[in-house]
């Protein structure tokens, strides 16, 4: 099970997957030139949402369809330090899909 972590410090932002840097996956979808951020809205949190989903799902089309709501519901609520597991992401995706179906 993968472990995703993020930390904001005076030196900048760190986003890791199992201790290794998470790629922004701009080769699949480039939303910004400025890397990751987690905040209430914007291109940088959207890039983070897409990167997490693409890394987790391994499917660009699926990640592209889910990242806007994942950013609004999940990434926008991250604190200065956060952690998610693969199981947390699966649960979030299930909830987002349930919202779509309703």
mmCIF file of N, CA, C and O in Angstrom:
data_model
loop_
_atom_site.group_PDB
_atom_site.id
_atom_site.type_symbol
_atom_site.label_atom_id
_atom_site.label_comp_id
_atom_site.label_asym_id
_atom_site.label_seq_id
_atom_site.Cartn_x
_atom_site.Cartn_y
_atom_site.Cartn_z
ATOM 1 N N UNK A 1 0.850 -1.176 0.000
ATOM 2 C CA UNK A 1 0.000 0.000 0.000
ATOM 3 C C UNK A 1 0.894 1.237 0.000
ATOM 4 O O UNK A 1 1.776 1.371 0.840
ATOM 5 N N UNK A 2 0.659 2.109 -0.975
ATOM 6 C CA UNK A 2 1.462 3.321 -1.068
ATOM 7 C C UNK A 2 1.077 4.321 0.016
ATOM 8 O O UNK A 2 -0.065 4.362 0.465
ATOM 9 N N UNK A 3 2.062 5.148 0.370
ATOM 10 C CA UNK A 3 1.870 6.202 1.363
ATOM 11 C C UNK A 3 2.295 7.526 0.737
ATOM 12 O O UNK A 3 3.435 7.679 0.302
ATOM 13 N N UNK A 4 1.359 8.455 0.660
ATOM 14 C CA UNK A 4 1.589 9.788 0.096
ATOM 15 C C UNK A 4 1.681 10.780 1.244
ATOM 16 O O UNK A 4 0.836 10.769 2.140
ATOM 17 N N UNK A 5 2.712 11.636 1.207
ATOM 18 C CA UNK A 5 2.874 12.629 2.262
ATOM 19 C C UNK A 5 3.222 13.981 1.650
ATOM 20 O O UNK A 5 3.841 14.061 0.586
ATOM 21 N N UNK A 6 2.812 15.003 2.345
ATOM 22 C CA UNK A 6 3.148 16.352 1.928
ATOM 23 C C UNK A 6 3.549 17.175 3.137
ATOM 24 O O UNK A 6 3.038 16.974 4.240
ATOM 25 N N UNK A 7 4.489 18.083 2.911
ATOM 26 C CA UNK A 7 4.959 18.936 3.993
ATOM 27 C C UNK A 7 5.319 20.300 3.419
ATOM 28 O O UNK A 7 5.975 20.397 2.382
ATOM 29 N N UNK A 8 4.840 21.343 4.079
ATOM 30 C CA UNK A 8 5.179 22.713 3.715
ATOM 31 C C UNK A 8 6.065 23.264 4.816
ATOM 32 O O UNK A 8 5.695 23.285 5.981
ATOM 33 N N UNK A 9 7.277 23.702 4.420
ATOM 34 C CA UNK A 9 8.217 24.252 5.392
ATOM 35 C C UNK A 9 8.722 25.594 4.870
ATOM 36 O O UNK A 9 8.386 26.005 3.749
ATOM 37 N N UNK A 10 9.575 26.221 5.639
ATOM 38 C CA UNK A 10 10.181 27.474 5.216
ATOM 39 C C UNK A 10 11.023 27.286 3.950
ATOM 40 O O UNK A 10 11.215 28.214 3.163
ATOM 41 N N UNK A 11 11.474 26.052 3.709
ATOM 42 C CA UNK A 11 12.300 25.747 2.537
ATOM 43 C C UNK A 11 11.478 25.405 1.301
ATOM 44 O O UNK A 11 12.037 25.220 0.225
ATOM 45 N N UNK A 12 10.166 25.269 1.446
ATOM 46 C CA UNK A 12 9.323 24.953 0.302
ATOM 47 C C UNK A 12 8.400 23.785 0.576
ATOM 48 O O UNK A 12 8.111 23.450 1.719
ATOM 49 N N UNK A 13 7.966 23.167 -0.494
ATOM 50 C CA UNK A 13 6.971 22.098 -0.426
ATOM 51 C C UNK A 13 7.615 20.773 -0.826
ATOM 52 O O UNK A 13 8.389 20.712 -1.779
ATOM 53 N N UNK A 14 7.263 19.724 -0.105
ATOM 54 C CA UNK A 14 7.731 18.379 -0.402
ATOM 55 C C UNK A 14 6.517 17.467 -0.518
ATOM 56 O O UNK A 14 5.672 17.452 0.385
ATOM 57 N N UNK A 15 6.409 16.733 -1.618
ATOM 58 C CA UNK A 15 5.355 15.737 -1.798
ATOM 59 C C UNK A 15 6.042 14.432 -2.173
ATOM 60 O O UNK A 15 6.763 14.366 -3.174
ATOM 61 N N UNK A 16 5.829 13.413 -1.354
ATOM 62 C CA UNK A 16 6.511 12.128 -1.525
ATOM 63 C C UNK A 16 5.516 10.983 -1.648
ATOM 64 O O UNK A 16 4.421 11.043 -1.080
ATOM 65 N N UNK A 17 5.946 9.938 -2.346
ATOM 66 C CA UNK A 17 5.226 8.665 -2.404
ATOM 67 C C UNK A 17 6.205 7.611 -1.935
ATOM 68 O O UNK A 17 7.248 7.410 -2.566
ATOM 69 N N UNK A 18 5.897 6.995 -0.828
ATOM 70 C CA UNK A 18 6.789 5.989 -0.244
ATOM 71 C C UNK A 18 8.226 6.516 -0.133
ATOM 72 O O UNK A 18 9.195 5.817 -0.413
ATOM 73 N N UNK A 19 8.343 7.794 0.251
ATOM 74 C CA UNK A 19 9.640 8.403 0.488
ATOM 75 C C UNK A 19 10.335 8.969 -0.745
ATOM 76 O O UNK A 19 11.408 9.544 -0.631
ATOM 77 N N UNK A 20 9.751 8.805 -1.921
ATOM 78 C CA UNK A 20 10.334 9.321 -3.169
ATOM 79 C C UNK A 20 9.490 10.484 -3.686
ATOM 80 O O UNK A 20 8.271 10.479 -3.540
ATOM 81 N N UNK A 21 10.106 11.475 -4.331
ATOM 82 C CA UNK A 21 9.344 12.622 -4.839
ATOM 83 C C UNK A 21 8.254 12.205 -5.824
ATOM 84 O O UNK A 21 8.480 11.360 -6.693
ATOM 85 N N UNK A 22 7.070 12.786 -5.672
ATOM 86 C CA UNK A 22 5.960 12.544 -6.585
ATOM 87 C C UNK A 22 6.155 13.401 -7.833
ATOM 88 O O UNK A 22 6.343 14.613 -7.735
ATOM 89 N N UNK A 23 6.112 12.783 -8.984
ATOM 90 C CA UNK A 23 6.208 13.517 -10.242
ATOM 91 C C UNK A 23 4.913 14.280 -10.481
ATOM 92 O O UNK A 23 3.822 13.756 -10.244
ATOM 93 N N UNK A 24 4.996 15.509 -10.987
ATOM 94 C CA UNK A 24 3.773 16.253 -11.297
ATOM 95 C C UNK A 24 3.011 15.669 -12.484
ATOM 96 O O UNK A 24 1.874 16.014 -12.718
ATOM 97 N N UNK A 25 3.643 14.786 -13.237
ATOM 98 C CA UNK A 25 3.052 14.119 -14.403
ATOM 99 C C UNK A 25 2.568 15.105 -15.458
ATOM 100 O O UNK A 25 1.537 14.916 -16.095
ATOM 101 N N UNK A 26 3.353 16.164 -15.643
ATOM 102 C CA UNK A 26 3.054 17.157 -16.675
ATOM 103 C C UNK A 26 3.095 16.531 -18.071
ATOM 104 O O UNK A 26 2.532 17.089 -19.011
ATOM 105 N N UNK A 27 3.728 15.376 -18.210
ATOM 106 C CA UNK A 27 3.724 14.679 -19.489
ATOM 107 C C UNK A 27 2.335 14.153 -19.837
ATOM 108 O O UNK A 27 2.032 13.906 -20.999
ATOM 109 N N UNK A 28 1.486 13.994 -18.833
ATOM 110 C CA UNK A 28 0.123 13.508 -19.034
ATOM 111 C C UNK A 28 -0.909 14.653 -19.036
ATOM 112 O O UNK A 28 -1.890 14.599 -19.759
ATOM 113 N N UNK A 29 -0.678 15.658 -18.178
ATOM 114 C CA UNK A 29 -1.558 16.827 -18.096
ATOM 115 C C UNK A 29 -0.773 17.951 -17.434
ATOM 116 O O UNK A 29 -0.399 17.841 -16.269
ATOM 117 N N UNK A 30 -0.530 19.008 -18.188
ATOM 118 C CA UNK A 30 0.224 20.141 -17.642
ATOM 119 C C UNK A 30 -0.736 21.287 -17.369
ATOM 120 O O UNK A 30 -1.265 21.907 -18.286
ATOM 121 N N UNK A 31 -0.945 21.558 -16.087
ATOM 122 C CA UNK A 31 -1.842 22.634 -15.677
ATOM 123 C C UNK A 31 -1.082 23.894 -15.284
ATOM 124 O O UNK A 31 -1.628 24.979 -15.306
ATOM 125 N N UNK A 32 0.184 23.731 -14.888
ATOM 126 C CA UNK A 32 0.973 24.861 -14.390
ATOM 127 C C UNK A 32 2.462 24.589 -14.564
ATOM 128 O O UNK A 32 2.870 23.432 -14.666
ATOM 129 N N UNK A 33 3.233 25.651 -14.588
ATOM 130 C CA UNK A 33 4.690 25.543 -14.604
ATOM 131 C C UNK A 33 5.274 25.680 -13.201
ATOM 132 O O UNK A 33 6.490 25.649 -13.043
ATOM 133 N N UNK A 34 4.432 25.854 -12.190
ATOM 134 C CA UNK A 34 4.902 26.223 -10.856
ATOM 135 C C UNK A 34 4.859 25.100 -9.831
ATOM 136 O O UNK A 34 4.981 25.355 -8.646
ATOM 137 N N UNK A 35 4.684 23.867 -10.242
ATOM 138 C CA UNK A 35 4.746 22.755 -9.299
ATOM 139 C C UNK A 35 3.483 22.587 -8.487
ATOM 140 O O UNK A 35 2.389 22.950 -8.912
ATOM 141 N N UNK A 36 3.651 22.045 -7.298
ATOM 142 C CA UNK A 36 2.531 21.697 -6.435
ATOM 143 C C UNK A 36 2.258 22.780 -5.406
ATOM 144 O O UNK A 36 3.151 23.522 -5.007
ATOM 145 N N UNK A 37 1.037 22.774 -4.935
ATOM 146 C CA UNK A 37 0.590 23.578 -3.793
ATOM 147 C C UNK A 37 -0.696 22.930 -3.320
ATOM 148 O O UNK A 37 -1.350 22.216 -4.061
ATOM 149 N N UNK A 38 -1.031 23.127 -2.100
ATOM 150 C CA UNK A 38 -2.357 22.713 -1.644
ATOM 151 C C UNK A 38 -2.982 23.922 -0.984
ATOM 152 O O UNK A 38 -2.441 24.527 -0.084
ATOM 153 N N UNK A 39 -4.092 24.296 -1.542
ATOM 154 C CA UNK A 39 -4.852 25.446 -1.072
ATOM 155 C C UNK A 39 -6.276 25.253 -1.569
ATOM 156 O O UNK A 39 -6.616 24.216 -2.114
ATOM 157 N N UNK A 40 -7.084 26.262 -1.409
ATOM 158 C CA UNK A 40 -8.499 26.108 -1.717
ATOM 159 C C UNK A 40 -8.797 26.005 -3.211
ATOM 160 O O UNK A 40 -9.783 25.406 -3.598
ATOM 161 N N UNK A 41 -7.991 26.619 -4.051
ATOM 162 C CA UNK A 41 -8.238 26.545 -5.489
ATOM 163 C C UNK A 41 -6.983 26.935 -6.251
ATOM 164 O O UNK A 41 -6.027 27.431 -5.680
ATOM 165 N N UNK A 42 -7.002 26.693 -7.538
ATOM 166 C CA UNK A 42 -5.887 27.105 -8.373
ATOM 167 C C UNK A 42 -5.294 25.958 -9.166
ATOM 168 O O UNK A 42 -5.661 24.796 -9.007
ATOM 169 N N UNK A 43 -4.358 26.309 -10.021
ATOM 170 C CA UNK A 43 -3.743 25.324 -10.903
ATOM 171 C C UNK A 43 -2.759 24.413 -10.178
ATOM 172 O O UNK A 43 -2.660 23.229 -10.499
ATOM 173 N N UNK A 44 -2.037 24.945 -9.198
ATOM 174 C CA UNK A 44 -1.045 24.130 -8.488
ATOM 175 C C UNK A 44 -1.703 23.028 -7.649
ATOM 176 O O UNK A 44 -1.248 21.886 -7.680
ATOM 177 N N UNK A 45 -2.794 23.314 -6.904
ATOM 178 C CA UNK A 45 -3.464 22.210 -6.217
ATOM 179 C C UNK A 45 -4.115 21.226 -7.192
ATOM 180 O O UNK A 45 -4.191 20.033 -6.918
ATOM 181 N N UNK A 46 -4.552 21.732 -8.339
ATOM 182 C CA UNK A 46 -5.112 20.836 -9.359
ATOM 183 C C UNK A 46 -4.043 19.903 -9.909
ATOM 184 O O UNK A 46 -4.299 18.709 -10.131
ATOM 185 N N UNK A 47 -2.820 20.427 -10.113
ATOM 186 C CA UNK A 47 -1.721 19.579 -10.588
ATOM 187 C C UNK A 47 -1.399 18.505 -9.556
ATOM 188 O O UNK A 47 -1.141 17.357 -9.910
ATOM 189 N N UNK A 48 -1.422 18.867 -8.284
ATOM 190 C CA UNK A 48 -1.182 17.884 -7.227
ATOM 191 C C UNK A 48 -2.267 16.821 -7.229
ATOM 192 O O UNK A 48 -1.974 15.628 -7.140
ATOM 193 N N UNK A 49 -3.526 17.230 -7.340
ATOM 194 C CA UNK A 49 -4.632 16.265 -7.359
ATOM 195 C C UNK A 49 -4.468 15.301 -8.528
ATOM 196 O O UNK A 49 -4.600 14.083 -8.361
ATOM 197 N N UNK A 50 -4.170 15.837 -9.709
ATOM 198 C CA UNK A 50 -3.974 14.971 -10.871
ATOM 199 C C UNK A 50 -2.805 14.014 -10.650
ATOM 200 O O UNK A 50 -2.913 12.818 -10.940
ATOM 201 N N UNK A 51 -1.679 14.521 -10.158
ATOM 202 C CA UNK A 51 -0.487 13.683 -9.964
ATOM 203 C C UNK A 51 -0.754 12.544 -8.990
ATOM 204 O O UNK A 51 -0.345 11.403 -9.234
ATOM 205 N N UNK A 52 -1.434 12.840 -7.895
ATOM 206 C CA UNK A 52 -1.769 11.784 -6.923
ATOM 207 C C UNK A 52 -2.652 10.734 -7.583
ATOM 208 O O UNK A 52 -2.400 9.531 -7.479
ATOM 209 N N UNK A 53 -3.704 11.194 -8.266
ATOM 210 C CA UNK A 53 -4.634 10.253 -8.888
ATOM 211 C C UNK A 53 -3.967 9.436 -9.995
ATOM 212 O O UNK A 53 -4.178 8.227 -10.086
ATOM 213 N N UNK A 54 -3.143 10.091 -10.826
ATOM 214 C CA UNK A 54 -2.473 9.349 -11.884
ATOM 215 C C UNK A 54 -1.513 8.314 -11.299
ATOM 216 O O UNK A 54 -1.476 7.169 -11.751
ATOM 217 N N UNK A 55 -0.759 8.705 -10.289
ATOM 218 C CA UNK A 55 0.159 7.761 -9.658
ATOM 219 C C UNK A 55 -0.606 6.584 -9.063
ATOM 220 O O UNK A 55 -0.197 5.438 -9.203
ATOM 221 N N UNK A 56 -1.711 6.867 -8.435
ATOM 222 C CA UNK A 56 -2.501 5.826 -7.773
ATOM 223 C C UNK A 56 -3.228 4.924 -8.775
ATOM 224 O O UNK A 56 -3.193 3.703 -8.647
ATOM 225 N N UNK A 57 -3.866 5.532 -9.765
ATOM 226 C CA UNK A 57 -4.705 4.779 -10.698
ATOM 227 C C UNK A 57 -3.926 4.228 -11.895
ATOM 228 O O UNK A 57 -4.336 3.221 -12.474
ATOM 229 N N UNK A 58 -2.858 4.948 -12.298
ATOM 230 C CA UNK A 58 -2.118 4.540 -13.481
ATOM 231 C C UNK A 58 -2.901 4.727 -14.768
ATOM 232 O O UNK A 58 -2.596 4.128 -15.786
ATOM 233 N N UNK A 59 -3.915 5.600 -14.733
ATOM 234 C CA UNK A 59 -4.791 5.811 -15.882
ATOM 235 C C UNK A 59 -5.029 7.310 -16.042
ATOM 236 O O UNK A 59 -5.724 7.917 -15.223
ATOM 237 N N UNK A 60 -4.461 7.903 -17.086
ATOM 238 C CA UNK A 60 -4.556 9.353 -17.271
ATOM 239 C C UNK A 60 -5.989 9.811 -17.500
ATOM 240 O O UNK A 60 -6.412 10.832 -16.951
ATOM 241 N N UNK A 61 -6.743 9.088 -18.287
ATOM 242 C CA UNK A 61 -8.125 9.501 -18.578
ATOM 243 C C UNK A 61 -8.968 9.519 -17.308
ATOM 244 O O UNK A 61 -9.734 10.460 -17.071
ATOM 245 N N UNK A 62 -8.824 8.502 -16.495
ATOM 246 C CA UNK A 62 -9.577 8.435 -15.243
ATOM 247 C C UNK A 62 -9.128 9.540 -14.282
ATOM 248 O O UNK A 62 -9.954 10.197 -13.639
ATOM 249 N N UNK A 63 -7.820 9.760 -14.194
ATOM 250 C CA UNK A 63 -7.300 10.823 -13.330
ATOM 251 C C UNK A 63 -7.782 12.189 -13.807
ATOM 252 O O UNK A 63 -8.137 13.049 -12.991
ATOM 253 N N UNK A 64 -7.820 12.402 -15.121
ATOM 254 C CA UNK A 64 -8.302 13.675 -15.675
ATOM 255 C C UNK A 64 -9.769 13.911 -15.339
ATOM 256 O O UNK A 64 -10.183 15.039 -15.085
ATOM 257 N N UNK A 65 -10.562 12.865 -15.327
ATOM 258 C CA UNK A 65 -11.988 13.043 -15.035
ATOM 259 C C UNK A 65 -12.255 13.279 -13.553
ATOM 260 O O UNK A 65 -13.237 13.917 -13.195
ATOM 261 N N UNK A 66 -11.360 12.798 -12.694
ATOM 262 C CA UNK A 66 -11.584 12.896 -11.249
ATOM 263 C C UNK A 66 -10.862 14.054 -10.563
ATOM 264 O O UNK A 66 -11.260 14.476 -9.472
ATOM 265 N N UNK A 67 -9.797 14.584 -11.164
ATOM 266 C CA UNK A 67 -8.972 15.533 -10.424
ATOM 267 C C UNK A 67 -9.686 16.806 -9.986
ATOM 268 O O UNK A 67 -9.406 17.313 -8.900
ATOM 269 N N UNK A 68 -10.629 17.385 -10.754
ATOM 270 C CA UNK A 68 -11.253 18.626 -10.252
ATOM 271 C C UNK A 68 -11.994 18.420 -8.921
ATOM 272 O O UNK A 68 -11.815 19.192 -7.977
ATOM 273 N N UNK A 69 -12.785 17.364 -8.835
ATOM 274 C CA UNK A 69 -13.518 17.132 -7.586
ATOM 275 C C UNK A 69 -12.593 16.640 -6.479
ATOM 276 O O UNK A 69 -12.778 16.984 -5.309
ATOM 277 N N UNK A 70 -11.558 15.868 -6.817
ATOM 278 C CA UNK A 70 -10.581 15.418 -5.820
ATOM 279 C C UNK A 70 -9.839 16.620 -5.239
ATOM 280 O O UNK A 70 -9.596 16.689 -4.045
ATOM 281 N N UNK A 71 -9.517 17.592 -6.090
ATOM 282 C CA UNK A 71 -8.851 18.805 -5.609
ATOM 283 C C UNK A 71 -9.769 19.564 -4.655
ATOM 284 O O UNK A 71 -9.356 19.962 -3.567
ATOM 285 N N UNK A 72 -11.017 19.743 -5.030
ATOM 286 C CA UNK A 72 -11.947 20.520 -4.206
ATOM 287 C C UNK A 72 -12.285 19.826 -2.895
ATOM 288 O O UNK A 72 -12.397 20.477 -1.859
ATOM 289 N N UNK A 73 -12.474 18.520 -2.929
ATOM 290 C CA UNK A 73 -12.929 17.794 -1.736
ATOM 291 C C UNK A 73 -11.788 17.301 -0.837
ATOM 292 O O UNK A 73 -11.962 17.160 0.356
ATOM 293 N N UNK A 74 -10.638 17.022 -1.435
ATOM 294 C CA UNK A 74 -9.543 16.401 -0.669
ATOM 295 C C UNK A 74 -8.353 17.346 -0.535
ATOM 296 O O UNK A 74 -7.981 17.752 0.566
ATOM 297 N N UNK A 75 -7.734 17.711 -1.645
ATOM 298 C CA UNK A 75 -6.504 18.506 -1.611
ATOM 299 C C UNK A 75 -6.723 19.856 -0.931
ATOM 300 O O UNK A 75 -5.870 20.322 -0.179
ATOM 301 N N UNK A 76 -7.869 20.474 -1.163
ATOM 302 C CA UNK A 76 -8.151 21.787 -0.554
ATOM 303 C C UNK A 76 -8.201 21.720 0.969
ATOM 304 O O UNK A 76 -8.058 22.743 1.638
ATOM 305 N N UNK A 77 -8.347 20.539 1.519
ATOM 306 C CA UNK A 77 -8.424 20.378 2.972
ATOM 307 C C UNK A 77 -7.109 19.931 3.608
ATOM 308 O O UNK A 77 -7.059 19.724 4.821
ATOM 309 N N UNK A 78 -6.052 19.771 2.817
ATOM 310 C CA UNK A 78 -4.757 19.399 3.375
ATOM 311 C C UNK A 78 -4.234 20.515 4.278
ATOM 312 O O UNK A 78 -4.406 21.685 4.001
ATOM 313 N N UNK A 79 -3.570 20.110 5.337
ATOM 314 C CA UNK A 79 -2.915 21.045 6.253
ATOM 315 C C UNK A 79 -1.444 21.183 5.834
ATOM 316 O O UNK A 79 -1.047 20.650 4.805
ATOM 317 N N UNK A 80 -0.642 21.862 6.626
ATOM 318 C CA UNK A 80 0.776 22.028 6.292
ATOM 319 C C UNK A 80 1.494 20.688 6.167
ATOM 320 O O UNK A 80 2.446 20.567 5.405
ATOM 321 N N UNK A 81 1.062 19.704 6.927
ATOM 322 C CA UNK A 81 1.565 18.339 6.812
ATOM 323 C C UNK A 81 0.367 17.430 6.633
ATOM 324 O O UNK A 81 -0.636 17.576 7.320
ATOM 325 N N UNK A 82 0.466 16.513 5.695
ATOM 326 C CA UNK A 82 -0.641 15.593 5.443
ATOM 327 C C UNK A 82 -0.101 14.234 5.010
ATOM 328 O O UNK A 82 1.045 14.106 4.607
ATOM 329 N N UNK A 83 -0.978 13.247 5.111
ATOM 330 C CA UNK A 83 -0.637 11.880 4.726
ATOM 331 C C UNK A 83 -1.888 11.182 4.231
ATOM 332 O O UNK A 83 -2.973 11.356 4.803
ATOM 333 N N UNK A 84 -1.744 10.436 3.155
ATOM 334 C CA UNK A 84 -2.825 9.591 2.629
ATOM 335 C C UNK A 84 -2.217 8.254 2.232
ATOM 336 O O UNK A 84 -1.086 8.201 1.740
ATOM 337 N N UNK A 85 -2.986 7.214 2.403
ATOM 338 C CA UNK A 85 -2.581 5.902 1.918
ATOM 339 C C UNK A 85 -3.392 5.572 0.670
ATOM 340 O O UNK A 85 -4.367 6.256 0.341
ATOM 341 N N UNK A 86 -3.021 4.504 0.006
ATOM 342 C CA UNK A 86 -3.794 4.038 -1.143
ATOM 343 C C UNK A 86 -5.243 3.772 -0.748
ATOM 344 O O UNK A 86 -6.164 4.075 -1.510
ATOM 345 N N UNK A 87 -5.443 3.230 0.446
ATOM 346 C CA UNK A 87 -6.807 2.953 0.915
ATOM 347 C C UNK A 87 -7.597 4.253 1.101
ATOM 348 O O UNK A 87 -8.783 4.313 0.774
ATOM 349 N N UNK A 88 -6.951 5.303 1.604
ATOM 350 C CA UNK A 88 -7.617 6.604 1.749
ATOM 351 C C UNK A 88 -8.032 7.146 0.384
ATOM 352 O O UNK A 88 -9.130 7.697 0.229
ATOM 353 N N UNK A 89 -7.158 7.007 -0.598
ATOM 354 C CA UNK A 89 -7.465 7.503 -1.942
ATOM 355 C C UNK A 89 -8.601 6.694 -2.552
ATOM 356 O O UNK A 89 -9.518 7.256 -3.154
ATOM 357 N N UNK A 90 -8.578 5.372 -2.379
ATOM 358 C CA UNK A 90 -9.683 4.535 -2.871
ATOM 359 C C UNK A 90 -11.016 4.964 -2.251
ATOM 360 O O UNK A 90 -12.030 5.045 -2.943
ATOM 361 N N UNK A 91 -11.002 5.240 -0.954
ATOM 362 C CA UNK A 91 -12.232 5.667 -0.275
ATOM 363 C C UNK A 91 -12.700 7.025 -0.803
ATOM 364 O O UNK A 91 -13.904 7.229 -1.014
ATOM 365 N N UNK A 92 -11.772 7.926 -1.032
ATOM 366 C CA UNK A 92 -12.131 9.247 -1.565
ATOM 367 C C UNK A 92 -12.709 9.113 -2.972
ATOM 368 O O UNK A 92 -13.719 9.753 -3.293
ATOM 369 N N UNK A 93 -12.093 8.283 -3.800
ATOM 370 C CA UNK A 93 -12.588 8.075 -5.163
ATOM 371 C C UNK A 93 -13.990 7.477 -5.135
ATOM 372 O O UNK A 93 -14.876 7.908 -5.886
ATOM 373 N N UNK A 94 -14.213 6.510 -4.276
ATOM 374 C CA UNK A 94 -15.540 5.898 -4.158
ATOM 375 C C UNK A 94 -16.578 6.938 -3.757
ATOM 376 O O UNK A 94 -17.689 6.968 -4.296
ATOM 377 N N UNK A 95 -16.226 7.808 -2.810
ATOM 378 C CA UNK A 95 -17.156 8.854 -2.382
ATOM 379 C C UNK A 95 -17.428 9.826 -3.516
ATOM 380 O O UNK A 95 -18.579 10.245 -3.721
ATOM 381 N N UNK A 96 -16.402 10.214 -4.262
ATOM 382 C CA UNK A 96 -16.587 11.134 -5.385
ATOM 383 C C UNK A 96 -17.458 10.517 -6.473
ATOM 384 O O UNK A 96 -18.319 11.185 -7.041
ATOM 385 N N UNK A 97 -17.248 9.254 -6.753
ATOM 386 C CA UNK A 97 -18.073 8.565 -7.759
ATOM 387 C C UNK A 97 -19.518 8.453 -7.276
ATOM 388 O O UNK A 97 -20.441 8.566 -8.064
ATOM 389 N N UNK A 98 -19.695 8.258 -5.965
ATOM 390 C CA UNK A 98 -21.040 8.207 -5.405
ATOM 391 C C UNK A 98 -21.756 9.541 -5.545
ATOM 392 O O UNK A 98 -22.947 9.595 -5.820
ATOM 393 N N UNK A 99 -21.017 10.639 -5.370
ATOM 394 C CA UNK A 99 -21.602 11.974 -5.543
ATOM 395 C C UNK A 99 -22.046 12.187 -6.980
ATOM 396 O O UNK A 99 -23.091 12.783 -7.237
ATOM 397 N N UNK A 100 -21.246 11.707 -7.924
ATOM 398 C CA UNK A 100 -21.591 11.844 -9.339
ATOM 399 C C UNK A 100 -22.851 11.085 -9.696
ATOM 400 O O UNK A 100 -23.642 11.525 -10.505
ATOM 401 N N UNK A 101 -22.988 9.899 -9.087
ATOM 402 C CA UNK A 101 -24.131 9.042 -9.399
ATOM 403 C C UNK A 101 -25.427 9.587 -8.794
ATOM 404 O O UNK A 101 -26.506 9.303 -9.298
ATOM 405 N N UNK A 102 -25.303 10.345 -7.716
ATOM 406 C CA UNK A 102 -26.506 10.846 -7.034
ATOM 407 C C UNK A 102 -27.178 11.965 -7.804
ATOM 408 O O UNK A 102 -26.735 12.578 -8.666
#
